Amino acid sequence: MKNLDFLKAGQMFPPLEEAKRVGACIDYDLMYDGNTYAVEEKHFRQTLNNLNKLACLLGWTNSYVAVEYNYFQLCSIKTADFVCGEIPDIVSNARDEKEKKRQQEIIDTIRKETKFDIKHYDAWVDVSRYGESYLRIYAKNGKNIFTLQSPAMLFRITDEEDDYEIKHYVVAWLTQGGSVLSVQIHSKGSYIKQEYRIRPAITDDLTGQNRYRLADGQNSKSDLFTLLYDRMTDEVFRCRAFRIIEKISESKPVNTGLDDFAIIPLFNTLDSSRTHGVSDYDRFDSVISQIQRSMTEVQLIFDKYTTPSMCVPEEALTHCIKTGENIMEIGKAMGIPEGGIMPQFIEPDLSKLEMYFRQIEFNIARVKELSEMGAALTSDTTVSNISTETMKATFTSALKKAERLTTRNTDAIKQLFHLLSMHGYGGELSADDITVTWYDGLPNDEEKEVRVASAKVAGGFSNRKHENTTRFNHTEEEAERLWTQLLQEENDLNTVRASGMLNPFASGGAEGNGA
């Protein structure tokens, strides 16, 4: 959006251009919680309705089946694991040792008092789920802290010519039972609070819009939300629609004491056609819907054709006048003439089900590929069965995904610490003085690392200090101290060797004198 006109009286909230995104966030929440009905609603609602109608006609009442594996939640958790399952190093890179020590103490205090590592992990779950996560800074007990802000009710106001240039962030929430809309309109260094009286949008309000109409309100599984159809794509999404009546209050600008917005965004994939990140779920939720449909159809066939049916001689049947059916009484003695039919169960031909199972396996492979998680989504590999090197090769796609996310968002983490340090921590940090080192969370093959480092040093392609600081993540001070200790130990060892003390028999010991 390019301006704040959507907050004027008479406007719809959420604004129509954002309603689809807000509804998608609700879908993502349902998917993450394992409610794959959201996927059905989004991708093959009409197909499922047809299946259910057929099931009702045939008497197959238990036709609904959920996806066996909650790939959505697993994908988000694994993404967070690869990005920061092993917490990143956040250190000062100031040249002056005294200043470096002071800045590091501030960084460590911020991490502890803001619960950074816990919130940071949850933020990356949100980045995977929603395509973005927002860290909102506010003052409490004389210090800056931060919390996670749901993207569903956060709106970005961008420059007319550049969607990457943010003019305002608008944070919104409903109060007083949904009758009042409260917003914070953030600018750099300040924000204002406003409240609006709102009312639920009735059917006429929605049908009056050119692109949207009210969906079937009789869907019991979705009655918590107003279902909207996008007429351009015929896609269904959930969004509670309101009409803004009037502004009822506005505060004076609140100074944050920051030199930037009090909102720090973290993004997944972003491109020139959108101002919000792309959720991981958008890549493979349509494939999940196909898996769901295949499983539903398999379930329908099993429910109908695997019910035991018997074939018996006519003499074993008793005709029921009330129902008009022939009934066989189990345990009743019967005579079978020579060449007659022996009682037996009729086995249905389920060979065509193989096609469905092959399709399910194919789609599961596509989910692994599209989510970039590969074997991380299933138990294809275990730590005990493969080497560390093989494991890292197996997770190449997931590691590349994590690297892409960290590269995009490292500056945002530096800026977060800079803004937090501006109030309550005894000194201000510059973002340029902060270094963030990320780890993939996978175990390190130390034996291999030592071999490679030794070969590079011996071949003259590197030196010990460089290998210690880059490959083994020591600080320059630690590397220098380690190098000094190694030299001292080597000198001490040479001195002992020269004195002959390493060999107790060299100058005659107790056994030597007695020889």
Coordinates of C-alpha atoms in Angstrom, one line a residue, residues 492-508:
D492 CA 59.8 -27.1 26.9
L493 CA 59.7 -30.5 25.1
N494 CA 62.9 -29.8 23.2
T495 CA 64.6 -28.7 26.4
V496 CA 63.6 -31.9 28.2
R497 CA 64.7 -34.0 25.2
A498 CA 68.1 -32.3 25.2
S499 CA 68.6 -33.0 28.9
G500 CA 67.9 -36.7 28.3
M501 CA 65.1 -36.7 30.9
L502 CA 62.6 -38.3 28.5
N503 CA 64.7 -41.6 28.7
P504 CA 65.4 -42.6 32.4
F505 CA 68.0 -45.1 31.2
A506 CA 70.1 -42.6 29.2
S507 CA 72.3 -41.6 32.2
G508 CA 71.9 -44.7 34.2

